[in-house]
Structure formats: C-alpha cells, structure tokens
Coordinates of C-alpha atoms in Angstrom, one line a residue:
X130 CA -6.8 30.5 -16.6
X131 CA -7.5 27.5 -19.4
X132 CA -6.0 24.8 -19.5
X133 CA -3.4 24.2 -21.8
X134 CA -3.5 20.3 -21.5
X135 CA -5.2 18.4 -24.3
X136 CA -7.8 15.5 -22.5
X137 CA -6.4 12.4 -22.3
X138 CA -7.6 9.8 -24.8
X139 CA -9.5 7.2 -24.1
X140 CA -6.6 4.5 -24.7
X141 CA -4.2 6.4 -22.8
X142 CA -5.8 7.2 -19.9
X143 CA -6.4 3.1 -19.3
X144 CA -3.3 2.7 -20.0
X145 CA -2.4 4.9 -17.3
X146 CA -5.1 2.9 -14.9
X147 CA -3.5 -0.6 -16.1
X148 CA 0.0 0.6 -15.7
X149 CA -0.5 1.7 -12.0
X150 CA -2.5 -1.0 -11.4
X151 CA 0.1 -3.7 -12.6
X152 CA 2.9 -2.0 -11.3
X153 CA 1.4 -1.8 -7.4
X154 CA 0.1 -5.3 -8.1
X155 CA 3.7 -6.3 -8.8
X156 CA 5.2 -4.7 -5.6
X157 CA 2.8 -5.6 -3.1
X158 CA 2.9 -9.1 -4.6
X159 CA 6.9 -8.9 -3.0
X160 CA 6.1 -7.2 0.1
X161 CA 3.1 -9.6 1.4
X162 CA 5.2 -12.5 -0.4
X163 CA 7.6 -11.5 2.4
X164 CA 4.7 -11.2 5.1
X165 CA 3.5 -14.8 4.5
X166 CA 6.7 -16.3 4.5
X167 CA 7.5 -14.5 8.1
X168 CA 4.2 -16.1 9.6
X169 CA 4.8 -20.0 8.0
X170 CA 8.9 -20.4 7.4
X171 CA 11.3 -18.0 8.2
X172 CA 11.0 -18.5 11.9
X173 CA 12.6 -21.8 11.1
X174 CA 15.1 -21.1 8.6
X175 CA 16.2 -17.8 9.9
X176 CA 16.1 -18.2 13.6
X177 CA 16.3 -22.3 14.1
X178 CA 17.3 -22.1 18.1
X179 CA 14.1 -20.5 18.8
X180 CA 10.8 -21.7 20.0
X181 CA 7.8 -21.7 17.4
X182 CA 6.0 -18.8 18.7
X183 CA 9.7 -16.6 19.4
X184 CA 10.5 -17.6 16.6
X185 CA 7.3 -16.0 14.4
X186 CA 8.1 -13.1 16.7
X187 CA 12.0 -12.4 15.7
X188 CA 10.5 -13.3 11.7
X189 CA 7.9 -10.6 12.0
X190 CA 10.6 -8.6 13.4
X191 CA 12.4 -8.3 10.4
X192 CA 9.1 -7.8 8.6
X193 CA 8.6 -4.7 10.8
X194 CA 12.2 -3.4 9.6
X195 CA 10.6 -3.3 6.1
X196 CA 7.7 -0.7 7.3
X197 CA 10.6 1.6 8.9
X198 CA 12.6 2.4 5.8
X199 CA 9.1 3.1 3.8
X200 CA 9.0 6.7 5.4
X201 CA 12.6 6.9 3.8
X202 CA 11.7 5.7 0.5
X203 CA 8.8 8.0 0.7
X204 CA 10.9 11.2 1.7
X205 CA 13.5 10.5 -1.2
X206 CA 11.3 9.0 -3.9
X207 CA 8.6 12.1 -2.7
X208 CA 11.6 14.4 -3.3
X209 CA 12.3 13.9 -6.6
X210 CA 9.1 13.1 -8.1
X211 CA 7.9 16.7 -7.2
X212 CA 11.2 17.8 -8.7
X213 CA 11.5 15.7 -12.1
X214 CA 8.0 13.7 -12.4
X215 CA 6.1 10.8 -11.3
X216 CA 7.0 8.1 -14.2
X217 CA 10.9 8.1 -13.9
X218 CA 10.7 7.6 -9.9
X219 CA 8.0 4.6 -10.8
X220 CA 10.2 2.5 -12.7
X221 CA 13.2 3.0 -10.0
X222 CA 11.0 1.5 -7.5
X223 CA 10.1 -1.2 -9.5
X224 CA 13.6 -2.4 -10.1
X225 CA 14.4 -2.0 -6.4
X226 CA 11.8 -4.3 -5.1
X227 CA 11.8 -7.0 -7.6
X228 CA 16.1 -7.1 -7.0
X229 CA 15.6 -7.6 -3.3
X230 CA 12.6 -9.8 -3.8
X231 CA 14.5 -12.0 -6.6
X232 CA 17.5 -12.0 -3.9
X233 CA 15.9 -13.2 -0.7
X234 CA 14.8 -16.3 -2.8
X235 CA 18.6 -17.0 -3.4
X236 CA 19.7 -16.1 0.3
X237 CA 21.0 -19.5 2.6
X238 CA 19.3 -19.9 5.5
X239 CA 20.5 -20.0 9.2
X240 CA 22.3 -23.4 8.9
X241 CA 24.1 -22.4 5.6
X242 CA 26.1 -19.6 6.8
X243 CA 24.9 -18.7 10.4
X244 CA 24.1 -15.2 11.6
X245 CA 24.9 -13.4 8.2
X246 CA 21.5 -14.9 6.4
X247 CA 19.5 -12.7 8.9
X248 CA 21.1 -9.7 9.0
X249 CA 21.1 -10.1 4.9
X250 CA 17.4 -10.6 5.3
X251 CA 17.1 -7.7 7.4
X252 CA 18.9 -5.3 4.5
X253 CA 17.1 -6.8 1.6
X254 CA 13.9 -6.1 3.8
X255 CA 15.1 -2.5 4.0
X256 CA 15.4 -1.6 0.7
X257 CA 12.1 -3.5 0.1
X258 CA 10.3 -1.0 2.2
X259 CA 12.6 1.7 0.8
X260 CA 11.0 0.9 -3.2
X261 CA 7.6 0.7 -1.6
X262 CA 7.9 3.9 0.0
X263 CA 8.1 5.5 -3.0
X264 CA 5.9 3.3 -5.1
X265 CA 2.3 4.2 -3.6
X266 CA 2.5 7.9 -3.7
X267 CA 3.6 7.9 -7.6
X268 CA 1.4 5.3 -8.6
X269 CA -2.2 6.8 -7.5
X270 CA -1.0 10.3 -8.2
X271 CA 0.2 9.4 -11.8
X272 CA -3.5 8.4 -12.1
X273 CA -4.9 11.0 -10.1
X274 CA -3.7 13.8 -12.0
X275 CA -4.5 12.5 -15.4
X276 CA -8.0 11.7 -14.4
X277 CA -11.1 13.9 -13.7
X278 CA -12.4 15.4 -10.5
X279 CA -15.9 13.9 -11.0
X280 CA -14.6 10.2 -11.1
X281 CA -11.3 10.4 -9.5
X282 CA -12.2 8.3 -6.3
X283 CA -13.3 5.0 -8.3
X284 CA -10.3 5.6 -11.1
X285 CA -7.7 6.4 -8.5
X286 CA -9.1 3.5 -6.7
X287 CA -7.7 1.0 -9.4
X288 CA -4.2 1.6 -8.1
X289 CA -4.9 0.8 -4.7
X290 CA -6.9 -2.6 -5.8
X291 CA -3.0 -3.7 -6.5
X292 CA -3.0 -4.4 -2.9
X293 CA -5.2 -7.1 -2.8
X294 CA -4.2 -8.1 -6.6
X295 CA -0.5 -8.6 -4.9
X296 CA -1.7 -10.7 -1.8
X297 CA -4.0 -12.9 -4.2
X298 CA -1.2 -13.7 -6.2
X299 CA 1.1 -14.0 -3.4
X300 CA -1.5 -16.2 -1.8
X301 CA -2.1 -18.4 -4.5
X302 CA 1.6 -19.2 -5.4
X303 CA 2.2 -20.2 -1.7
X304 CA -1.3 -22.5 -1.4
X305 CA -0.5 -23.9 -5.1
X306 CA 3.4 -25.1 -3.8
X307 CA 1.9 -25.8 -0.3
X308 CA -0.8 -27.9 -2.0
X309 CA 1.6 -30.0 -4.0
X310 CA 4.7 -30.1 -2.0
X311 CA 5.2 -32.2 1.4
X312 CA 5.3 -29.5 4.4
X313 CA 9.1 -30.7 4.2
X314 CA 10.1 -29.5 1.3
X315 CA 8.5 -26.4 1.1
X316 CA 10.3 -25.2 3.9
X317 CA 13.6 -26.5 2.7
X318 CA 13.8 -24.8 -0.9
X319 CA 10.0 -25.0 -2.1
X320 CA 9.4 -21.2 -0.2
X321 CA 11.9 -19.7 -2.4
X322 CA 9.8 -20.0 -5.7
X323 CA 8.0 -17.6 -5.4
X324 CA 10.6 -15.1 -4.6
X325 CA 12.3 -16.0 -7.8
X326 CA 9.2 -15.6 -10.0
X327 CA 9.4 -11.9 -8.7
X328 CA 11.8 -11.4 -11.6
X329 CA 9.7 -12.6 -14.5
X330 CA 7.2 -10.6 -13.0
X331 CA 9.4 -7.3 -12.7
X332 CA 10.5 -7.6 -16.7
X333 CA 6.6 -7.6 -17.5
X334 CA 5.6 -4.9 -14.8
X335 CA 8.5 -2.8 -16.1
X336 CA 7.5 -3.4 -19.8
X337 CA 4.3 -1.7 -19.2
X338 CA 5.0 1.1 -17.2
X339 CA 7.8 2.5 -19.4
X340 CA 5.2 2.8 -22.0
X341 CA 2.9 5.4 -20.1
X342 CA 3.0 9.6 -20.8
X343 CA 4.4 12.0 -17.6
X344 CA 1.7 13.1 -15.3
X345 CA 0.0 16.3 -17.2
X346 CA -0.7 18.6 -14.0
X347 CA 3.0 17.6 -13.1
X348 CA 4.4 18.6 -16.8
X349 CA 2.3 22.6 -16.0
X350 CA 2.7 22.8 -12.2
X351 CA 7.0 22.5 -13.5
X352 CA 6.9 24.6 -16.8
X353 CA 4.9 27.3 -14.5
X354 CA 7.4 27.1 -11.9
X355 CA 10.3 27.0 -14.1
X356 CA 9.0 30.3 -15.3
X357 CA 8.1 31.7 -12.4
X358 CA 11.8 31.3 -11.6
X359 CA 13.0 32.9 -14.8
X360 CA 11.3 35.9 -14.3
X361 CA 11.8 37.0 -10.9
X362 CA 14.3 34.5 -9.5
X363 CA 12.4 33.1 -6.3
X364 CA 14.2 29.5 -4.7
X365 CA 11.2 27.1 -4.7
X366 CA 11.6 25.5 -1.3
X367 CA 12.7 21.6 -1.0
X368 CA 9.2 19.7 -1.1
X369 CA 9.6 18.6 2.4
X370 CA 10.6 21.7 4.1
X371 CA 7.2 22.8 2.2
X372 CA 4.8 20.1 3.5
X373 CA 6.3 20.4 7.1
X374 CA 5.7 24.4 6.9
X375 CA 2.5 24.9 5.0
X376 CA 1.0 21.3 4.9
X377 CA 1.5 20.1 8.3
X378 CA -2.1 19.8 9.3
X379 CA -2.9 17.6 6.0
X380 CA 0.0 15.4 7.0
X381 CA -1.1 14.8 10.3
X382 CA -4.8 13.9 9.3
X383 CA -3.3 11.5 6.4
X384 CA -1.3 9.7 9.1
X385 CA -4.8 9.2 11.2
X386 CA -6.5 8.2 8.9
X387 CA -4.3 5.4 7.9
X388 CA -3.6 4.0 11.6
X389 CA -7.0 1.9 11.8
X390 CA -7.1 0.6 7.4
X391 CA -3.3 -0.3 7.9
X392 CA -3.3 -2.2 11.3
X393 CA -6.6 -4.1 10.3
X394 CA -5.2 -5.3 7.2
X395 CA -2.0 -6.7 8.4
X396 CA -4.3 -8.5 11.5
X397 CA -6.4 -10.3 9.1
X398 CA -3.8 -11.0 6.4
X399 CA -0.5 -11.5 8.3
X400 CA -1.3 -12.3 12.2
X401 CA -4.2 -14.4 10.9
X402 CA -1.8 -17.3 9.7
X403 CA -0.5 -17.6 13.5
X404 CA -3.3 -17.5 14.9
X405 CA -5.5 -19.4 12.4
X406 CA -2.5 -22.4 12.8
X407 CA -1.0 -22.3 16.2
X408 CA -3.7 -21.5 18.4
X409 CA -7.0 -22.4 16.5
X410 CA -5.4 -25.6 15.1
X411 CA -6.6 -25.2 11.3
X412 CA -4.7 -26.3 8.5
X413 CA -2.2 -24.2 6.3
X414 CA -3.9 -24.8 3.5
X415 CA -7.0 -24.0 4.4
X416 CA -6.6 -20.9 6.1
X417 CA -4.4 -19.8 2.9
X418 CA -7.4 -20.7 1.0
X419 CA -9.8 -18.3 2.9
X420 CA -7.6 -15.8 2.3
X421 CA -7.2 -16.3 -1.7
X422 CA -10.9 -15.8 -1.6
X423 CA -11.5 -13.1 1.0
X424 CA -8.7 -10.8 -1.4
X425 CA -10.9 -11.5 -4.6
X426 CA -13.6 -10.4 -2.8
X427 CA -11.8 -7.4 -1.4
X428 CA -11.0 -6.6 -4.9
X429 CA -14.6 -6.2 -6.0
X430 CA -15.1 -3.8 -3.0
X431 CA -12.1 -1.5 -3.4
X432 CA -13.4 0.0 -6.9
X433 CA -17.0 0.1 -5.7
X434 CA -16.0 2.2 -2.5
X435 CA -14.0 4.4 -4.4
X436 CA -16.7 5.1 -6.8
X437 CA -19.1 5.9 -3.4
X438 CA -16.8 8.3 -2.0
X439 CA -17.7 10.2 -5.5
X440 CA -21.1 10.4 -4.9
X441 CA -20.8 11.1 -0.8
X442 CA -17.7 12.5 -0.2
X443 CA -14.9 10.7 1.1
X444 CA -14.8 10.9 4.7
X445 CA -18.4 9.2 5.2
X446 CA -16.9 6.3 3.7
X447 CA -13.9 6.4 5.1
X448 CA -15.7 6.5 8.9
X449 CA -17.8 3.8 7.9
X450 CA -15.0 1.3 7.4
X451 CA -13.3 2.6 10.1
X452 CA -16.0 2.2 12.7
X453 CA -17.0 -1.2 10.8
X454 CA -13.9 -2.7 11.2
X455 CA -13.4 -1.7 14.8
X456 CA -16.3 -3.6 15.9
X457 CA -15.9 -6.4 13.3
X458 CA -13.0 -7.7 15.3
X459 CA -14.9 -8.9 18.2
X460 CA -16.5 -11.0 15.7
X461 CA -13.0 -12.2 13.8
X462 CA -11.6 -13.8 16.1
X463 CA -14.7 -16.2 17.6
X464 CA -15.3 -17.0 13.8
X465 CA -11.4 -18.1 13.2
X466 CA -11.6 -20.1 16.3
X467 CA -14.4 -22.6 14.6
X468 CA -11.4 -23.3 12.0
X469 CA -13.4 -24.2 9.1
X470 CA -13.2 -22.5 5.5
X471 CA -16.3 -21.1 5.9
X472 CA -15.7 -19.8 9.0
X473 CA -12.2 -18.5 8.4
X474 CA -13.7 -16.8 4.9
X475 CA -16.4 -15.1 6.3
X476 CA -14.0 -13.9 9.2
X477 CA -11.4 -12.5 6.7
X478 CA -14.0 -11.6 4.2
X479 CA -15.7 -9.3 5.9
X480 CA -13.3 -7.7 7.4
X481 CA -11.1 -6.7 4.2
X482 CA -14.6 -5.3 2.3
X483 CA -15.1 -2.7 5.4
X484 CA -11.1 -2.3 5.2
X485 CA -11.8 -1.5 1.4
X486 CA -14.2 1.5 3.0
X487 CA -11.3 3.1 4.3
X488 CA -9.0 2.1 1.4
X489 CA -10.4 2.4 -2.0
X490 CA -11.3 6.2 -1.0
X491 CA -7.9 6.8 0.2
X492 CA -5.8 7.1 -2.8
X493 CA -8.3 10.4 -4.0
X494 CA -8.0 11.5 -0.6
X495 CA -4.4 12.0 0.2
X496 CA -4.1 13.4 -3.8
X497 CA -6.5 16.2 -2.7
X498 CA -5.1 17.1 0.7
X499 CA -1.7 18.5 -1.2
X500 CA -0.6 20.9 -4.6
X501 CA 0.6 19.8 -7.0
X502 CA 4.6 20.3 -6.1
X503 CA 4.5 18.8 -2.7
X504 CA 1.4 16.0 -3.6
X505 CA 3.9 12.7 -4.1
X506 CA 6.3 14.4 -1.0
X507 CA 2.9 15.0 1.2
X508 CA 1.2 12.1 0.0
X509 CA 3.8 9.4 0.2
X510 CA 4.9 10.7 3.8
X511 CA 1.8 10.5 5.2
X512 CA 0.8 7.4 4.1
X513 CA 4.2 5.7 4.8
X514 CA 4.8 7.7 8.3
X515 CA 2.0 5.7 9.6
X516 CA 2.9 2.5 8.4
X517 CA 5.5 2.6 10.9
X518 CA 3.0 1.9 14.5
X519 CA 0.1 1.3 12.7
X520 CA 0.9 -2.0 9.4
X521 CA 4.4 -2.6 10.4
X522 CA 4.2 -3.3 14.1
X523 CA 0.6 -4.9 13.9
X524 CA 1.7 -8.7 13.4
X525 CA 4.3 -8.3 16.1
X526 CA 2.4 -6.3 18.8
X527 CA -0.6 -8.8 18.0
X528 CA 1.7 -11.9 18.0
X529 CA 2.5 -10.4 21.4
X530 CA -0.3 -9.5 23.1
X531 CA -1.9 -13.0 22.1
X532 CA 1.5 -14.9 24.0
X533 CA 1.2 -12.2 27.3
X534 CA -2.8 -13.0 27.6
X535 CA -3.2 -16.3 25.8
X536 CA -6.4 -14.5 24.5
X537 CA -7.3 -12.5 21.3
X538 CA -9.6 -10.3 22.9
X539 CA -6.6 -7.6 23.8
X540 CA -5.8 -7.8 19.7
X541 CA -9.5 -6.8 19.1
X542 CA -9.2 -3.9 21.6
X543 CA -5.7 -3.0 20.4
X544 CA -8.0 -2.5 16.5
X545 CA -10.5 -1.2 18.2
X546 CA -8.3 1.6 19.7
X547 CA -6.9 2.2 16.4
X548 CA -10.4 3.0 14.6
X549 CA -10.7 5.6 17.3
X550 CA -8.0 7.1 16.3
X551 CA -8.9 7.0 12.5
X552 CA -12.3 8.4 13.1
X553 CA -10.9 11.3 15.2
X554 CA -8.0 11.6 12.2
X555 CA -11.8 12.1 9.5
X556 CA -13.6 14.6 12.2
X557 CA -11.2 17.0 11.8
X558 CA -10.6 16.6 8.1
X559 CA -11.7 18.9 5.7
X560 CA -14.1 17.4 2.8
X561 CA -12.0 17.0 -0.7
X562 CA -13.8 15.5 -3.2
X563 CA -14.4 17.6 -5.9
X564 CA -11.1 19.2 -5.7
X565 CA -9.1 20.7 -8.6
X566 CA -5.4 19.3 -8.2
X567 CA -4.3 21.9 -11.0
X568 CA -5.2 24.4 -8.1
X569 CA -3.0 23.0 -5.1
X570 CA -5.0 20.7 -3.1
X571 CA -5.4 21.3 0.6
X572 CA -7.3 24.4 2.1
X573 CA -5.1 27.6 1.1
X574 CA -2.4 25.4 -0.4
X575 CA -1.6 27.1 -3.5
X576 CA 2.2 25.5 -3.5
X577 CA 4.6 27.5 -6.2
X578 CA 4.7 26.2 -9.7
X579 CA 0.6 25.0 -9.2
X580 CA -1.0 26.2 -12.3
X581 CA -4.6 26.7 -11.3
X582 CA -5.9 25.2 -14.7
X583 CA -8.8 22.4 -14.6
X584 CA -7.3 19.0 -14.5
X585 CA -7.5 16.6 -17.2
X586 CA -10.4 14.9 -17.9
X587 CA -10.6 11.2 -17.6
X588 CA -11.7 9.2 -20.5
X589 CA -15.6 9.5 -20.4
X590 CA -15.8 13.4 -19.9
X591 CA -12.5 14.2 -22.5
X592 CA -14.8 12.5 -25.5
X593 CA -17.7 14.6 -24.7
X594 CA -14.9 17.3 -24.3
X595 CA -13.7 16.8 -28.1
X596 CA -17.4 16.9 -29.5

C-alpha cells in the first residue's frame, strides 16, 4: 500500500527533534535534581537522627520509590497514547513532574513538621516517577515515527541526549549555589532553588511542545483501525493485554537490555557523590565539577552512537557499551580514589561515553521491537519495568554493598554481573534497524490498526522526496 502521509518538512520535523529533546531535558533535569539532592542533603533534612552513611541510605530510599511508580506511569501513559496519540499524553507528563518538582522545593524539612515531610517526599517522588514513566516512551516515539528508517538511530537519539542535557543542568545549578553559598546555607534553604526554577522551566518546555503536529504513523495506524472496526466490528484488545500476549518476547529482551545502561548510569552519576566524598575524601565541588563535564561529553557521544547503530545495526553497539562498561568499572573506582578533577573526569567520563553505546541506540531499538498500536505500551513498559532492579536500586544496593565490605570492588562486580545480563538480553535479540514502523515492528507483529505504509521521511530524504 502507499502511503498516504505527506513527508515531513524540513522545519517541522526539527521541531519535532527540539520539542522531544527540550521536553526530556526538562524532566530528567527534576528527576536527577532529586538524585543529587538524596546523595548531598536530604539525608540531613529528611532523616536528621540518622548517621551520615544511614542516612544517604533511607534518602536514596525514597529515590528508589520514584523508579517503582515509573512502570505505572508507563502502563497508564502507554495506555492511552496507543489509544488517543503521543502529543496529548507528552504535555500531561510534563505538568506532573514540574508540579511535584516545584513542590518538593517548598516542602519543610524533618525539624519543621516531623515525620510528615518524608512521607510527603515519598509521594511527590511517586508521581515523579509516575510522569517519567510515561514521558520516555512518547517522547522518542513521537520522533521515531515522524522520522526515516535510514536515519532513525541518530534522530531518535536526540531525545535520549535529554538525559545528560537534564543532569548538566541539574549539575550546574547545584555546583553554581554550592560554589557561592557556605555548605551551611545550602543545606538550610539554598538546595531548594533549584527545585523552584523547575517551574520556569515547565512554562517554557510546555510552550514548545504544544506547538508540535500528532505522530503521523499514529494518525494512520488509528484511522485504519477505526475502520477496520466500522466494517466488521472486531474489539481491538487493551494495548497491554496485547504486548503481554503477542509481544512478550520483545518485552523481555527490552528489559535486558536496559539492566547493565541503567545501573551504570546511576553508579557513576548518583553513588559517585558518596563515594567520591565520604570515602575518597574529595571535595563537593569538585566532584560536581567532573561530572558537569563528563555529561557534556556524554552528550557529544549519545548522537554519534546513534548515528553508528545506522550504519552497523544496533545490537553491535549496544554489546560494545555493554561489555565496555562492565570492565570499565574495575578501572572507576581506583581512578575516583586519587580524588583529583582529572582523575574523577576521566573516571566518570569514560564511563558515560561507553554508557552512551548502549543508550543513544536504544530509543530506535525499543521503537522497532513493537507496531504501531502497542509501541508507547511495549516501549515504555520495557524500558520502565527495568528501571525497577536495574537504575532505581543501583545507589542503594551500591551504597550498601560499599558499608557491608568497606570496599568498592563488590559494586564493580555487582555492574559487571549486570552487563552479563544485557549482553545475553542482545544475543537473543533480533536485528531491527531498518525496520518499517508503519508495518508493526517486532518479528510477525502486525498489531490491528498498523497500516503497512512506508514511514515518513525525515527531513533530508522528504526534500529529495518532493523533487
């Protein structure tokens, strides 16, 4: 069949790419604003009456709550966004995280109104991970599907370089108030700040992505469906029933594949900052330093492995940075242990570009494994299933297995174990670039309502298109 969707436009399309990437930049800008906040101050202003190191422990705690409602964001968000479209479930989760983010920076501490401020930290953390749940899988398919097949990996990529765009800005907002405040003040009120810019921030992110068009190969796969239905009447199964019946297989690898990118990050992003200061004795500020450079740096590599995995496929890639990253962490940790800049840069910096080989591929990857009316159900659950043991109890089982041994040679096995697990997860995947999401995705997917028509063509190839 032809298609019957006009290519996108140069303009649009980018303002497709700049939307998603804003947007994601916006959200992860909260979510590792809370991360960085767990590790340096809310032990403290949270949970006073314990020690330094319990105390990290019960703040990461409630960090890990945020990575358990993300599969439920990602169930309901996935939901409707196969049902109504990608854009209107976008803007929801926007609004979501910047209202919780905004609210945290208000919430009294410990001393202010006793065992209330946690357990208010705890639910504002929940519906955190609740927006974010639902804020990956519509972001990278909204550019997924309006882009080509030939350069989806590096465009779909863009997205995902919100990650690092979120922890740079999240980064630099703490080093700048750490850099001009007393250590005092900053954890009195001065930590707040940067929750409260999260509203500014929301107003802008929220400006931009009303003004993007509805995901094309969404706007077909529904008219087709909805006319399928007229004609002979069939009840389109609930997108989750279908992904756990027919797409089970592709859920499973999505979730392996994640385990070893999503623990390594949060070990040389979050755990870092307890290890870096309690137990290699560098400074705050310089350790938050080395990170605001390690994430630019990271966010030169996330595009460029994305455009590889067009050329070679995506699970080479993927392996590599799996495998890299494994054995890279017998090499973190001495490095962090000298304490310097240069040390702790190199440490970090390393490790998040072969964490971009298993990233920057992954948005292209998940898009292909599903069709069209289960992709943001299949996609999102996948990717926020493993969050759960893999991202969201990395800082704690780390922060744990450094008190039990004193050593952080257990915490280089324990992401060592994990790449295992990924490069098992890419064995027994199927190879997807290339894949036409107009035709259903995974092997023998073919989900009701896909329309089998080309996708739309990104920028470059819909000019030579209209000549």
């Amino acid at each position: 069949m032809a298609s019957t969707r006009a290519p996108a436009s140069r303009g649009s399309f980018a303002k497709v790419v700049t939307s998603s990437l804003i947007g994601t930049t916006i959200e992860w800008y909260d979510f590792f604003l809370y991360g960085s906040a767990a590790a340096l101050v809310f032990g403290t202003v949270f949970f006073p009456d314990a020690d330094p190191l319990t105390g990290v422990l019960l703040s990461f705690g409630t960090y890990a709550v945020g990575f358990v409602a993300r599969p439920l964001g990602g169930l309901v968000f996935g939901h409707f966004g196969d049902r109504t479209g990608r854009k209107r479930l976008l803007v929801i989760s926007l609004l979501m995280m910047g209202a919780s983010t905004f609210a945290i920076g208000l919430l009294p501490g410990y001393a202010t109104i006793g065992v209330a401020a946690p357990l208010l930290l705890i639910l504002l953390r929940v519906v955190q991970g609740f927006a974010l749940g639902g804020e990956w899988g519509g972001a990278v398919l909204l550019v997924s599907e309006h882009g080509s097949a030939r350069h989806r990996g590096f465009w779909a990529s863009w997205p995902q370089a919100g990650v690092p765009c979120g922890n740079l800005l999240a980064t630099a907002v703490l080093a700048v108030l750490a850099a001009v405040q007393p250590a005092e003040a900053f954890d009195a009120w001065g930590w707040r700040i940067p929750f409260l810019l999260s509203g500014l921030l929301v107003l802008i992110g929220l400006y931009i992505r009303l003004a993007v068009s509805e995901s094309p190969v969404f706007l077909e796969a529904a008219r087709k469906a909805e006319a399928s239905a007229q004609a002979s009447g069939p009840a389109e199964r609930a997108p989750l029933v279908a992904v756990l019946r027919d797409h089970w297989r592709e859920l499973l690898v999505a979730m392996g594949v994640r385990v070893a990118e999503n623990i390594s990050y949060y070990v040389i992003t979050a755990f870092i900052l307890v290890y870096a200061v309690q137990e290699a004795g560098a400074e705050r500020g310089t350790v938050l330093n080395a990170l605001l450079a390690a994430a630019v740096v990271q966010l030169a590599a996330i595009p460029l492995w994305g455009a590889l995995s067009d050329k070679v496929g995506r699970r080479p890639v993927v392996a590599f940075g799996a495998a890299g990253v494994g054995v890279w962490m017998f090499v973190f940790f001495p490095l962090v242990d000298r304490a310097g800049f240069g040390a702790i840069l190199a440490a970090a910096g390393v490790g998040l570009v072969l964490h971009a080989a298993m990233y920057g591929p992954q948005a292209a990857y998940f898009s292909e494994l599903f069709g069209t009316r289960t992709r943001y159900s299949g996609a999102s659950i996948g990717y926020q299933l493993a969050s759960i043991v893999a991202g969201g109890l990395a800082p704690l089982i780390a922060t744990s297995l450094l008190a039990a041994f004193a050593s952080a040679v257990p915490v280089a096995v324990y992401v060592a174990g994990a790449a295992v697990i990924t490069l098992a997860a890419v064995a027994v995947s199927p190879e997807t670039r290339g894949r036409d999401l107009g035709q259903g995705g995974g092997p023998g997917a073919g989900d009701a309502g896909d329309t089998g028509a080309s996708p739309v063509e990104g920028p470059a190839e819909g000019q030579a298109g209209a000549r």
